[in-house]
Amino acid sequence: MRKLAMALALFFPLALQADDVVVLRAARLIDGTGAAPLSNGVVVVTGSKITAVGSNLPAPAGAKVIDL
């Protein structure tokens, strides 16, 4: 969870507009609940808020995709 928070802090400066969409993709994603890691994890960030987390989620049109 700390690594995800650190990645978000590094990749998302305060200058992002509310409608900017960034997709983070990772081979494995740990959600911090104690559940098994997700394969092909995806985090969708709109503006400065995480709007979706899951496995194999499609990237919204026009989103910047970052492969971790």
XYZ file of C-alpha atoms in Angstrom, residues 21-47:
27
model
C -7.269 10.469 -16.422
C -4.220 8.325 -15.720
C -4.179 4.531 -15.687
C -1.518 2.640 -13.712
C -0.970 -0.966 -14.760
C 0.963 -3.511 -12.710
C 1.666 -7.229 -13.064
C 0.436 -7.714 -9.487
C -1.557 -5.368 -7.270
C -1.935 -5.722 -3.512
C -5.052 -3.927 -2.267
C -4.101 -3.916 1.421
C -7.139 -5.899 2.616
C -5.267 -9.166 3.074
C -6.800 -10.666 -0.080
C -4.589 -12.397 -2.634
C -2.745 -10.060 -5.024
C -4.604 -9.238 -8.246
C -2.943 -10.287 -11.491
C -2.807 -7.584 -14.168
C -3.846 -4.922 -11.653
C -5.163 -1.581 -12.848
C -5.673 1.686 -10.950
C -7.630 4.460 -12.690
C -7.047 7.981 -11.370
C -9.253 10.877 -12.448
C -7.852 14.227 -11.404
